[in-house]
Each structure stands twice: as C-alpha cells, then as structure tokens.
Amino acid sequence: MTKATRIKFVREYPINASAKLLYPYLSTASGLAQWFSDEVKIDHDKIFNFVWDGRNHYAEMTGLRTNRSVRFNFLSEDKKPLVDAPYIDFSIESSELTQEQFLKVVDYSNEDDMEELEELWDNLMQNLRETVGG
C-alpha cells in the first residue's frame, strides 16, 4: 500500500464575529454541525465523529486554546492514531491595525486538487459567516 501524499492548505478568511462568539462554532459538536459537517457526534472517549455523505470520519481534538484555536487530528476507522495524520487547524486571529477578525484554516489532508479544496473551504466559510451573522 502506498502512502497517500498529503497537502497543506492554508487560508485566512475575514470574519465579522468576535472570538468569543466564533469559538463554539469551531470547538463543539453542535457548533461544527451547523456549518462544517452534515453531522457531528462525540463518543464517550471524547472522539469526534464528523459525518460527511453518510461516512464517519473520527478525530481527536488536540491543541485546544479557548477563544483562540483548536485542532482536530483525524484517526483511522478503528479510532487509532495515524502516522502523519491528516488534521484541520482553526485559529482565530485579529489584525491589530484594522481590528478585523480572521479565521485561519490549515487543512492537512489527502485532497490533491487545490482548486477543489479552495472551493470547498470558500463554501464552508460562507456557511459559517451566515451562521454567525458575520
């Protein structure tokens, strides 16, 4: 079996919402289910299950900093850590100069079509902005 090549997609999206308002949409199952995934469940081991197109994708929340950032490391189908695991990292950043808020997204995944990934995230960010009113 050949190892999948992963790419790192990094973008900053301006978002008109405070970190305090935005953070629950990035760090809770109910918040994430509103814009990021078809459904999000958390099992008794605190493993997140992101459901897209009826398929389960398990992830562990790591690197949690309240009202600042959160990272999800994706796991194998049997919920075990992977070597060079795909992850999604959200961090809320603000410009001191303009007082604008940005959501920085780092998507380290198997997706090899950069344009498709960009389109996906543009759509997700549109969902998020509509959800938070930003």
Tab-separated table of N, CA, C and O in Angstrom:
chain	number	residue	atom	x	y	z
A	1	MET	N	0.842	-1.188	0.000
A	1	MET	CA	0.000	0.000	0.000
A	1	MET	C	0.883	1.247	0.000
A	1	MET	O	1.754	1.406	0.846
A	2	THR	N	0.643	2.132	-0.918
A	2	THR	CA	1.453	3.352	-0.970
A	2	THR	C	0.858	4.401	-0.039
A	2	THR	O	-0.350	4.475	0.132
A	3	LYS	N	1.743	5.159	0.518
A	3	LYS	CA	1.316	6.192	1.448
A	3	LYS	C	0.747	7.371	0.655
A	3	LYS	O	1.328	7.801	-0.328
A	4	ALA	N	-0.406	7.831	1.114
A	4	ALA	CA	-1.039	8.960	0.444
A	4	ALA	C	-0.175	10.205	0.632
A	4	ALA	O	0.416	10.411	1.678
A	5	THR	N	-0.121	11.011	-0.400
A	5	THR	CA	0.587	12.270	-0.288
A	5	THR	C	-0.381	13.291	0.273
A	5	THR	O	-1.485	13.446	-0.241
A	6	ARG	N	0.027	13.947	1.308
A	6	ARG	CA	-0.848	14.951	1.907
A	6	ARG	C	-0.389	16.344	1.478
A	6	ARG	O	0.788	16.575	1.249
A	7	ILE	N	-1.364	17.225	1.380
A	7	ILE	CA	-1.030	18.612	1.083
A	7	ILE	C	-1.541	19.487	2.215
A	7	ILE	O	-2.483	19.126	2.916
A	8	LYS	N	-0.903	20.613	2.387
A	8	LYS	CA	-1.297	21.557	3.427
A	8	LYS	C	-1.929	22.775	2.749
A	8	LYS	O	-1.272	23.476	1.997
A	9	PHE	N	-3.209	22.946	3.029
A	9	PHE	CA	-3.968	24.075	2.508
A	9	PHE	C	-4.084	25.092	3.638
A	9	PHE	O	-4.541	24.756	4.732
A	10	VAL	N	-3.619	26.317	3.399
A	10	VAL	CA	-3.653	27.343	4.442
A	10	VAL	C	-4.315	28.600	3.875
A	10	VAL	O	-3.906	29.096	2.828
A	11	ARG	N	-5.353	29.078	4.562
A	11	ARG	CA	-6.033	30.300	4.134
A	11	ARG	C	-6.490	31.077	5.356
A	11	ARG	O	-6.800	30.493	6.394
A	12	GLU	N	-6.557	32.379	5.192
A	12	GLU	CA	-7.153	33.231	6.224
A	12	GLU	C	-8.413	33.848	5.636
A	12	GLU	O	-8.382	34.388	4.534
A	13	TYR	N	-9.494	33.735	6.384
A	13	TYR	CA	-10.772	34.269	5.939
A	13	TYR	C	-11.217	35.370	6.897
A	13	TYR	O	-11.292	35.132	8.104
A	14	PRO	N	-11.510	36.566	6.351
A	14	PRO	CA	-12.025	37.607	7.232
A	14	PRO	C	-13.396	37.183	7.749
A	14	PRO	O	-14.184	36.602	6.988
A	15	ILE	N	-13.659	37.424	8.995
A	15	ILE	CA	-14.957	37.050	9.553
A	15	ILE	C	-15.376	38.114	10.559
A	15	ILE	O	-14.581	38.561	11.368
A	16	ASN	N	-16.618	38.530	10.432
A	16	ASN	CA	-17.115	39.640	11.236
A	16	ASN	C	-17.801	39.096	12.485
A	16	ASN	O	-19.011	39.172	12.613
A	17	ALA	N	-17.016	38.510	13.378
A	17	ALA	CA	-17.569	37.964	14.618
A	17	ALA	C	-16.462	37.934	15.662
A	17	ALA	O	-15.302	37.714	15.321
A	18	SER	N	-16.821	38.142	16.906
A	18	SER	CA	-15.814	38.128	17.965
A	18	SER	C	-15.326	36.691	18.188
A	18	SER	O	-16.028	35.731	17.886
A	19	ALA	N	-14.138	36.590	18.754
A	19	ALA	CA	-13.567	35.266	19.044
A	19	ALA	C	-14.498	34.484	19.962
A	19	ALA	O	-14.714	33.291	19.790
A	20	LYS	N	-15.073	35.178	20.936
A	20	LYS	CA	-15.960	34.536	21.908
A	20	LYS	C	-17.203	33.958	21.233
A	20	LYS	O	-17.673	32.885	21.597
A	21	LEU	N	-17.728	34.677	20.251
A	21	LEU	CA	-18.896	34.214	19.508
A	21	LEU	C	-18.526	33.067	18.555
A	21	LEU	O	-19.233	32.078	18.430
A	22	LEU	N	-17.383	33.202	17.924
A	22	LEU	CA	-16.943	32.260	16.898
A	22	LEU	C	-16.481	30.914	17.459
A	22	LEU	O	-16.750	29.858	16.887
A	23	TYR	N	-15.790	30.956	18.574
A	23	TYR	CA	-15.127	29.764	19.119
A	23	TYR	C	-16.030	28.533	19.279
A	23	TYR	O	-15.630	27.438	18.880
A	24	PRO	N	-17.253	28.665	19.836
A	24	PRO	CA	-18.102	27.463	19.976
A	24	PRO	C	-18.440	26.800	18.633
A	24	PRO	O	-18.659	25.594	18.585
A	25	TYR	N	-18.423	27.572	17.550
A	25	TYR	CA	-18.693	27.001	16.224
A	25	TYR	C	-17.510	26.187	15.702
A	25	TYR	O	-17.632	25.439	14.738
A	26	LEU	N	-16.358	26.353	16.338
A	26	LEU	CA	-15.145	25.638	15.922
A	26	LEU	C	-14.817	24.481	16.851
A	26	LEU	O	-14.066	23.590	16.487
A	27	SER	N	-15.373	24.505	18.066
A	27	SER	CA	-14.898	23.575	19.088
A	27	SER	C	-15.958	22.651	19.674
A	27	SER	O	-15.626	21.767	20.440
A	28	THR	N	-17.227	22.853	19.313
A	28	THR	CA	-18.268	21.986	19.861
A	28	THR	C	-18.963	21.213	18.742
A	28	THR	O	-19.048	21.702	17.610
A	29	ALA	N	-19.457	20.048	19.076
A	29	ALA	CA	-20.151	19.220	18.079
A	29	ALA	C	-21.354	19.960	17.508
A	29	ALA	O	-21.558	19.997	16.297
A	30	SER	N	-22.150	20.597	18.384
A	30	SER	CA	-23.346	21.292	17.896
A	30	SER	C	-22.970	22.482	17.011
A	30	SER	O	-23.619	22.736	15.994
A	31	GLY	N	-21.898	23.190	17.383
A	31	GLY	CA	-21.454	24.325	16.583
A	31	GLY	C	-20.929	23.893	15.225
A	31	GLY	O	-21.285	24.456	14.183
A	32	LEU	N	-20.080	22.874	15.211
A	32	LEU	CA	-19.494	22.369	13.961
A	32	LEU	C	-20.565	21.788	13.030
A	32	LEU	O	-20.477	21.928	11.811
A	33	ALA	N	-21.588	21.167	13.616
A	33	ALA	CA	-22.647	20.555	12.802
A	33	ALA	C	-23.449	21.617	12.049
A	33	ALA	O	-24.079	21.309	11.036
A	34	GLN	N	-23.405	22.848	12.509
A	34	GLN	CA	-24.185	23.905	11.862
A	34	GLN	C	-23.558	24.408	10.568
A	34	GLN	O	-24.242	25.028	9.767
A	35	TRP	N	-22.255	24.159	10.360
A	35	TRP	CA	-21.636	24.722	9.156
A	35	TRP	C	-20.572	23.831	8.516
A	35	TRP	O	-20.294	23.941	7.338
A	36	PHE	N	-19.972	22.940	9.306
A	36	PHE	CA	-18.782	22.246	8.842
A	36	PHE	C	-19.041	20.837	8.332
A	36	PHE	O	-18.386	20.370	7.414
A	37	SER	N	-19.991	20.152	8.928
A	37	SER	CA	-20.198	18.739	8.639
A	37	SER	C	-21.691	18.449	8.634
A	37	SER	O	-22.461	19.178	9.245
A	38	ASP	N	-22.091	17.370	7.961
A	38	ASP	CA	-23.513	17.005	7.931
A	38	ASP	C	-24.010	16.730	9.345
A	38	ASP	O	-25.120	17.087	9.709
A	39	GLU	N	-23.158	16.096	10.128
A	39	GLU	CA	-23.497	15.738	11.498
A	39	GLU	C	-22.194	15.581	12.270
A	39	GLU	O	-21.177	15.183	11.703
A	40	VAL	N	-22.220	15.917	13.558
A	40	VAL	CA	-21.032	15.737	14.404
A	40	VAL	C	-21.490	15.126	15.722
A	40	VAL	O	-22.388	15.644	16.369
A	41	LYS	N	-20.844	14.027	16.077
A	41	LYS	CA	-21.149	13.369	17.342
A	41	LYS	C	-19.849	13.225	18.127
A	41	LYS	O	-18.774	13.173	17.536
A	42	ILE	N	-19.979	13.139	19.451
A	42	ILE	CA	-18.806	12.891	20.296
A	42	ILE	C	-19.105	11.641	21.100
A	42	ILE	O	-20.160	11.549	21.725
A	43	ASP	N	-18.197	10.667	21.050
A	43	ASP	CA	-18.445	9.435	21.814
A	43	ASP	C	-17.891	9.549	23.239
A	43	ASP	O	-17.302	10.566	23.607
A	44	HIS	N	-18.072	8.507	24.018
A	44	HIS	CA	-17.661	8.531	25.432
A	44	HIS	C	-16.158	8.731	25.631
A	44	HIS	O	-15.719	9.159	26.679
A	45	ASP	N	-15.362	8.436	24.594
A	45	ASP	CA	-13.911	8.650	24.668
A	45	ASP	C	-13.520	10.065	24.234
A	45	ASP	O	-12.352	10.347	24.022
A	46	LYS	N	-14.512	10.910	24.038
A	46	LYS	CA	-14.305	12.274	23.545
A	46	LYS	C	-13.722	12.294	22.130
A	46	LYS	O	-13.010	13.221	21.743
A	47	ILE	N	-14.028	11.266	21.364
A	47	ILE	CA	-13.628	11.215	19.959
A	47	ILE	C	-14.756	11.850	19.145
A	47	ILE	O	-15.917	11.493	19.296
A	48	PHE	N	-14.400	12.812	18.300
A	48	PHE	CA	-15.386	13.449	17.439
A	48	PHE	C	-15.635	12.550	16.228
A	48	PHE	O	-14.694	11.964	15.697
A	49	ASN	N	-16.874	12.459	15.816
A	49	ASN	CA	-17.227	11.732	14.597
A	49	ASN	C	-17.881	12.729	13.649
A	49	ASN	O	-19.006	13.154	13.864
A	50	PHE	N	-17.124	13.117	12.614
A	50	PHE	CA	-17.653	14.016	11.590
A	50	PHE	C	-18.282	13.157	10.513
A	50	PHE	O	-17.623	12.260	9.980
A	51	VAL	N	-19.535	13.426	10.193
A	51	VAL	CA	-20.225	12.640	9.175
A	51	VAL	C	-20.395	13.497	7.924
A	51	VAL	O	-20.995	14.573	7.970
A	52	TRP	N	-19.796	13.031	6.824
A	52	TRP	CA	-19.943	13.669	5.519
A	52	TRP	C	-20.449	12.600	4.563
A	52	TRP	O	-19.866	11.512	4.482
A	53	ASP	N	-21.507	12.914	3.844
A	53	ASP	CA	-22.076	11.979	2.866
A	53	ASP	C	-22.289	10.587	3.451
A	53	ASP	O	-21.980	9.581	2.817
A	54	GLY	N	-22.746	10.542	4.693
A	54	GLY	CA	-23.046	9.261	5.325
A	54	GLY	C	-21.839	8.459	5.800
A	54	GLY	O	-21.980	7.351	6.280
A	55	ARG	N	-20.638	9.022	5.660
A	55	ARG	CA	-19.419	8.315	6.085
A	55	ARG	C	-18.841	8.938	7.345
A	55	ARG	O	-18.786	10.158	7.477
A	56	ASN	N	-18.381	8.079	8.248
A	56	ASN	CA	-17.795	8.525	9.508
A	56	ASN	C	-16.325	8.879	9.341
A	56	ASN	O	-15.583	8.159	8.667
A	57	HIS	N	-15.938	9.978	9.962
A	57	HIS	CA	-14.533	10.390	9.999
A	57	HIS	C	-14.233	10.749	11.446
A	57	HIS	O	-14.771	11.725	11.965
A	58	TYR	N	-13.395	9.943	12.079
A	58	TYR	CA	-13.110	10.129	13.501
A	58	TYR	C	-11.924	11.069	13.690
A	58	TYR	O	-10.958	11.020	12.936
A	59	ALA	N	-12.024	11.905	14.728
A	59	ALA	CA	-10.944	12.850	15.005
A	59	ALA	C	-10.870	13.120	16.498
A	59	ALA	O	-11.858	13.035	17.215
A	60	GLU	N	-9.666	13.438	16.896
A	60	GLU	CA	-9.403	13.777	18.285
A	60	GLU	C	-9.126	15.273	18.346
A	60	GLU	O	-8.387	15.798	17.513
A	61	MET	N	-9.739	15.942	19.317
A	61	MET	CA	-9.455	17.362	19.462
A	61	MET	C	-8.148	17.512	20.232
A	61	MET	O	-7.980	16.959	21.300
A	62	THR	N	-7.217	18.229	19.631
A	62	THR	CA	-5.929	18.481	20.276
A	62	THR	C	-5.643	19.974	20.167
A	62	THR	O	-6.287	20.683	19.406
A	63	GLY	N	-4.672	20.442	20.879
A	63	GLY	CA	-4.235	21.838	20.722
A	63	GLY	C	-5.325	22.857	20.979
A	63	GLY	O	-5.448	23.833	20.263
A	64	LEU	N	-6.113	22.617	22.007
A	64	LEU	CA	-7.243	23.471	22.333
A	64	LEU	C	-6.803	24.702	23.124
A	64	LEU	O	-6.184	24.574	24.168
A	65	ARG	N	-7.107	25.900	22.596
A	65	ARG	CA	-6.857	27.149	23.326
A	65	ARG	C	-8.136	27.973	23.265
A	65	ARG	O	-8.512	28.475	22.204
A	66	THR	N	-8.803	28.098	24.388
A	66	THR	CA	-10.115	28.744	24.448
A	66	THR	C	-10.126	30.110	23.766
A	66	THR	O	-9.266	30.951	24.018
A	67	ASN	N	-11.120	30.288	22.902
A	67	ASN	CA	-11.329	31.524	22.129
A	67	ASN	C	-10.155	31.885	21.219
A	67	ASN	O	-10.065	33.008	20.740
A	68	ARG	N	-9.249	30.912	20.971
A	68	ARG	CA	-8.084	31.174	20.122
A	68	ARG	C	-7.940	30.152	18.993
A	68	ARG	O	-7.885	30.523	17.832
A	69	SER	N	-7.833	28.861	19.374
A	69	SER	CA	-7.573	27.872	18.326
A	69	SER	C	-7.996	26.478	18.761
A	69	SER	O	-8.137	26.197	19.947
A	70	VAL	N	-8.156	25.632	17.756
A	70	VAL	CA	-8.482	24.231	18.003
A	70	VAL	C	-7.962	23.413	16.823
A	70	VAL	O	-7.925	23.899	15.692
A	71	ARG	N	-7.509	22.215	17.132
A	71	ARG	CA	-7.036	21.326	16.067
A	71	ARG	C	-7.721	19.983	16.228
A	71	ARG	O	-7.904	19.484	17.327
A	72	PHE	N	-8.080	19.411	15.081
A	72	PHE	CA	-8.622	18.060	15.056
A	72	PHE	C	-7.666	17.178	14.279
A	72	PHE	O	-7.410	17.428	13.109
A	73	ASN	N	-7.107	16.157	14.950
A	73	ASN	CA	-6.277	15.159	14.283
A	73	ASN	C	-7.180	14.000	13.910
A	73	ASN	O	-7.854	13.437	14.774
A	74	PHE	N	-7.187	13.651	12.642
A	74	PHE	CA	-8.045	12.559	12.197
A	74	PHE	C	-7.421	11.212	12.515
A	74	PHE	O	-6.201	11.056	12.527
A	75	LEU	N	-8.280	10.253	12.807
A	75	LEU	CA	-7.869	8.921	13.242
A	75	LEU	C	-8.243	7.888	12.187
A	75	LEU	O	-8.983	8.173	11.253
A	76	SER	N	-7.769	6.677	12.382
A	76	SER	CA	-8.137	5.582	11.478
A	76	SER	C	-9.603	5.204	11.718
A	76	SER	O	-10.215	5.677	12.684
A	77	GLU	N	-10.149	4.338	10.873
A	77	GLU	CA	-11.555	3.919	11.015
A	77	GLU	C	-11.805	3.220	12.342
A	77	GLU	O	-12.914	3.218	12.841
A	78	ASP	N	-10.748	2.612	12.924
A	78	ASP	CA	-10.925	1.973	14.239
A	78	ASP	C	-10.478	2.918	15.370
A	78	ASP	O	-10.149	2.480	16.472
A	79	LYS	N	-10.467	4.216	15.060
A	79	LYS	CA	-10.213	5.287	16.036
A	79	LYS	C	-8.810	5.259	16.636
A	79	LYS	O	-8.592	5.659	17.762
A	80	LYS	N	-7.852	4.785	15.864
A	80	LYS	CA	-6.458	4.746	16.325
A	80	LYS	C	-5.687	5.909	15.670
A	80	LYS	O	-5.981	6.294	14.538
A	81	PRO	N	-4.683	6.429	16.387
A	81	PRO	CA	-3.859	7.496	15.798
A	81	PRO	C	-3.147	7.009	14.528
A	81	PRO	O	-2.794	5.839	14.436
A	82	LEU	N	-2.958	7.914	13.598
A	82	LEU	CA	-2.271	7.605	12.345
A	82	LEU	C	-0.899	8.284	12.344
A	82	LEU	O	-0.725	9.334	12.953
A	83	VAL	N	0.027	7.685	11.619
A	83	VAL	CA	1.315	8.326	11.405
A	83	VAL	C	1.072	9.413	10.354
A	83	VAL	O	0.362	9.188	9.387
A	84	ASP	N	1.636	10.582	10.566
A	84	ASP	CA	1.438	11.700	9.640
A	84	ASP	C	-0.069	11.932	9.412
A	84	ASP	O	-0.543	12.032	8.285
A	85	ALA	N	-0.802	12.004	10.508
A	85	ALA	CA	-2.264	12.089	10.448
A	85	ALA	C	-2.746	13.369	9.775
A	85	ALA	O	-2.169	14.436	9.975
A	86	PRO	N	-3.819	13.238	8.995
A	86	PRO	CA	-4.448	14.451	8.468
A	86	PRO	C	-5.023	15.256	9.641
A	86	PRO	O	-5.417	14.675	10.650
A	87	TYR	N	-5.063	16.559	9.498
A	87	TYR	CA	-5.654	17.379	10.556
A	87	TYR	C	-6.265	18.639	9.976
A	87	TYR	O	-5.989	19.021	8.844
A	88	ILE	N	-7.110	19.248	10.789
A	88	ILE	CA	-7.654	20.565	10.470
A	88	ILE	C	-7.391	21.434	11.690
A	88	ILE	O	-7.654	21.033	12.818
A	89	ASP	N	-6.859	22.594	11.435
A	89	ASP	CA	-6.495	23.512	12.490
A	89	ASP	C	-7.235	24.828	12.237
A	89	ASP	O	-7.156	25.379	11.140
A	90	PHE	N	-7.968	25.292	13.236
A	90	PHE	CA	-8.645	26.585	13.144
A	90	PHE	C	-7.991	27.519	14.147
A	90	PHE	O	-7.834	27.156	15.309
A	91	SER	N	-7.611	28.714	13.714
A	91	SER	CA	-7.171	29.692	14.702
A	91	SER	C	-7.795	31.048	14.391
A	91	SER	O	-7.884	31.457	13.231
A	92	ILE	N	-8.221	31.682	15.465
A	92	ILE	CA	-8.877	32.983	15.355
A	92	ILE	C	-7.788	34.028	15.562
A	92	ILE	O	-7.096	34.020	16.574
A	93	GLU	N	-7.636	34.903	14.589
A	93	GLU	CA	-6.587	35.908	14.655
A	93	GLU	C	-7.207	37.267	14.381
A	93	GLU	O	-8.207	37.361	13.672
A	94	SER	N	-6.620	38.297	14.947
A	94	SER	CA	-7.133	39.628	14.648
A	94	SER	C	-5.993	40.540	14.266
A	94	SER	O	-4.867	40.372	14.725
A	95	SER	N	-6.317	41.470	13.418
A	95	SER	CA	-5.335	42.437	12.972
A	95	SER	C	-5.334	43.605	13.955
A	95	SER	O	-6.369	44.234	14.161
A	96	GLU	N	-4.187	43.864	14.547
A	96	GLU	CA	-4.069	44.989	15.484
A	96	GLU	C	-4.368	46.295	14.747
A	96	GLU	O	-4.984	47.197	15.289
A	97	LEU	N	-3.935	46.351	13.509
A	97	LEU	CA	-4.054	47.569	12.709
A	97	LEU	C	-5.510	47.887	12.365
A	97	LEU	O	-5.966	49.005	12.571
A	98	THR	N	-6.224	46.893	11.852
A	98	THR	CA	-7.577	47.153	11.337
A	98	THR	C	-8.676	46.652	12.264
A	98	THR	O	-9.849	46.878	12.002
A	99	GLN	N	-8.294	45.959	13.325
A	99	GLN	CA	-9.249	45.352	14.266
A	99	GLN	C	-10.134	44.291	13.600
A	99	GLN	O	-11.168	43.925	14.128
A	100	GLU	N	-9.739	43.838	12.420
A	100	GLU	CA	-10.504	42.796	11.735
A	100	GLU	C	-10.198	41.434	12.326
A	100	GLU	O	-9.078	41.186	12.759
A	101	GLN	N	-11.205	40.574	12.324
A	101	GLN	CA	-11.032	39.193	12.775
A	101	GLN	C	-10.804	38.309	11.549
A	101	GLN	O	-11.429	38.516	10.512
A	102	PHE	N	-9.939	37.328	11.708
A	102	PHE	CA	-9.693	36.354	10.650
A	102	PHE	C	-9.787	34.960	11.233
A	102	PHE	O	-9.417	34.748	12.381
A	103	LEU	N	-10.276	34.054	10.427
A	103	LEU	CA	-10.216	32.652	10.806
A	103	LEU	C	-9.181	32.018	9.891
A	103	LEU	O	-9.336	32.004	8.670
A	104	LYS	N	-8.100	31.549	10.505
A	104	LYS	CA	-7.053	30.885	9.736
A	104	LYS	C	-7.348	29.389	9.746
A	104	LYS	O	-7.550	28.797	10.801
A	105	VAL	N	-7.387	28.814	8.568
A	105	VAL	CA	-7.665	27.393	8.398
A	105	VAL	C	-6.425	26.712	7.843
A	105	VAL	O	-5.850	27.174	6.858
A	106	VAL	N	-6.008	25.637	8.499
A	106	VAL	CA	-4.950	24.785	7.959
A	106	VAL	C	-5.569	23.409	7.791
A	106	VAL	O	-6.010	22.794	8.753
A	107	ASP	N	-5.667	22.961	6.557
A	107	ASP	CA	-6.256	21.661	6.242
A	107	ASP	C	-5.147	20.797	5.656
A	107	ASP	O	-4.683	21.023	4.545
A	108	TYR	N	-4.707	19.838	6.449
A	108	TYR	CA	-3.631	18.939	6.028
A	108	TYR	C	-4.304	17.619	5.693
A	108	TYR	O	-4.746	16.895	6.578
A	109	SER	N	-4.458	17.355	4.396
A	109	SER	CA	-5.300	16.219	4.004
A	109	SER	C	-4.799	15.518	2.751
A	109	SER	O	-3.817	15.918	2.149
A	110	ASN	N	-5.549	14.492	2.387
A	110	ASN	CA	-5.226	13.708	1.193
A	110	ASN	C	-5.746	14.346	-0.085
A	110	ASN	O	-5.462	13.864	-1.163
A	111	GLU	N	-6.551	15.350	0.047
A	111	GLU	CA	-7.116	16.005	-1.131
A	111	GLU	C	-5.971	16.526	-1.992
A	111	GLU	O	-5.110	17.241	-1.517
A	112	ASP	N	-5.958	16.149	-3.263
A	112	ASP	CA	-4.831	16.591	-4.094
A	112	ASP	C	-5.225	17.665	-5.090
A	112	ASP	O	-4.408	18.144	-5.847
A	113	ASP	N	-6.480	18.066	-5.086
A	113	ASP	CA	-6.923	19.102	-6.010
A	113	ASP	C	-7.080	20.413	-5.240
A	113	ASP	O	-8.058	20.627	-4.534
A	114	MET	N	-6.080	21.285	-5.361
A	114	MET	CA	-6.057	22.538	-4.618
A	114	MET	C	-7.283	23.402	-4.927
A	114	MET	O	-7.854	24.014	-4.032
A	115	GLU	N	-7.699	23.441	-6.191
A	115	GLU	CA	-8.865	24.256	-6.566
A	115	GLU	C	-10.128	23.739	-5.894
A	115	GLU	O	-10.954	24.519	-5.420
A	116	GLU	N	-10.264	22.417	-5.860
A	116	GLU	CA	-11.428	21.808	-5.231
A	116	GLU	C	-11.450	22.120	-3.733
A	116	GLU	O	-12.492	22.421	-3.157
A	117	LEU	N	-10.283	22.059	-3.125
A	117	LEU	CA	-10.155	22.337	-1.702
A	117	LEU	C	-10.498	23.798	-1.403
A	117	LEU	O	-11.202	24.102	-0.449
A	118	GLU	N	-10.020	24.677	-2.262
A	118	GLU	CA	-10.302	26.098	-2.094
A	118	GLU	C	-11.805	26.367	-2.209
A	118	GLU	O	-12.382	27.101	-1.408
A	119	GLU	N	-12.429	25.744	-3.188
A	119	GLU	CA	-13.867	25.899	-3.392
A	119	GLU	C	-14.638	25.368	-2.176
A	119	GLU	O	-15.577	26.004	-1.692
A	120	LEU	N	-14.216	24.211	-1.675
A	120	LEU	CA	-14.848	23.611	-0.507
A	120	LEU	C	-14.783	24.571	0.684
A	120	LEU	O	-15.791	24.851	1.332
A	121	TRP	N	-13.591	25.097	0.970
A	121	TRP	CA	-13.431	25.994	2.117
A	121	TRP	C	-14.147	27.318	1.917
A	121	TRP	O	-14.693	27.879	2.868
A	122	ASP	N	-14.154	27.836	0.691
A	122	ASP	CA	-14.912	29.072	0.420
A	122	ASP	C	-16.387	28.857	0.757
A	122	ASP	O	-17.020	29.710	1.377
A	123	ASN	N	-16.913	27.710	0.361
A	123	ASN	CA	-18.319	27.391	0.651
A	123	ASN	C	-18.547	27.205	2.150
A	123	ASN	O	-19.542	27.682	2.695
A	124	LEU	N	-17.636	26.497	2.815
A	124	LEU	CA	-17.753	26.301	4.263
A	124	LEU	C	-17.722	27.643	4.994
A	124	LEU	O	-18.501	27.871	5.930
A	125	MET	N	-16.828	28.536	4.571
A	125	MET	CA	-16.721	29.846	5.222
A	125	MET	C	-17.984	30.673	4.996
A	125	MET	O	-18.417	31.409	5.879
A	126	GLN	N	-18.578	30.525	3.813
A	126	GLN	CA	-19.844	31.206	3.539
A	126	GLN	C	-20.916	30.698	4.511
A	126	GLN	O	-21.653	31.485	5.090
A	127	ASN	N	-20.969	29.378	4.710
A	127	ASN	CA	-21.903	28.782	5.677
A	127	ASN	C	-21.660	29.344	7.071
A	127	ASN	O	-22.605	29.689	7.784
A	128	LEU	N	-20.386	29.402	7.465
A	128	LEU	CA	-20.039	29.865	8.805
A	128	LEU	C	-20.441	31.330	8.980
A	128	LEU	O	-21.036	31.698	9.986
A	129	ARG	N	-20.130	32.158	7.991
A	129	ARG	CA	-20.491	33.585	8.085
A	129	ARG	C	-21.993	33.754	8.230
A	129	ARG	O	-22.455	34.576	9.023
A	130	GLU	N	-22.765	32.978	7.448
A	130	GLU	CA	-24.230	33.057	7.545
A	130	GLU	C	-24.706	32.595	8.914
A	130	GLU	O	-25.621	33.171	9.497
A	131	THR	N	-24.054	31.560	9.451
A	131	THR	CA	-24.444	31.002	10.748
A	131	THR	C	-24.175	31.985	11.890
A	131	THR	O	-25.009	32.168	12.753
A	132	VAL	N	-23.006	32.601	11.890
A	132	VAL	CA	-22.647	33.527	12.985
A	132	VAL	C	-23.095	34.965	12.708
A	132	VAL	O	-22.934	35.825	13.556
A	133	GLY	N	-23.619	35.196	11.514
A	133	GLY	CA	-24.050	36.545	11.170
A	133	GLY	C	-22.889	37.463	10.868
A	133	GLY	O	-22.957	38.668	11.026
A	134	GLY	N	-21.757	36.867	10.433
A	134	GLY	CA	-20.560	37.679	10.150
A	134	GLY	C	-20.219	37.622	8.694
A	134	GLY	O	-19.162	37.941	8.280
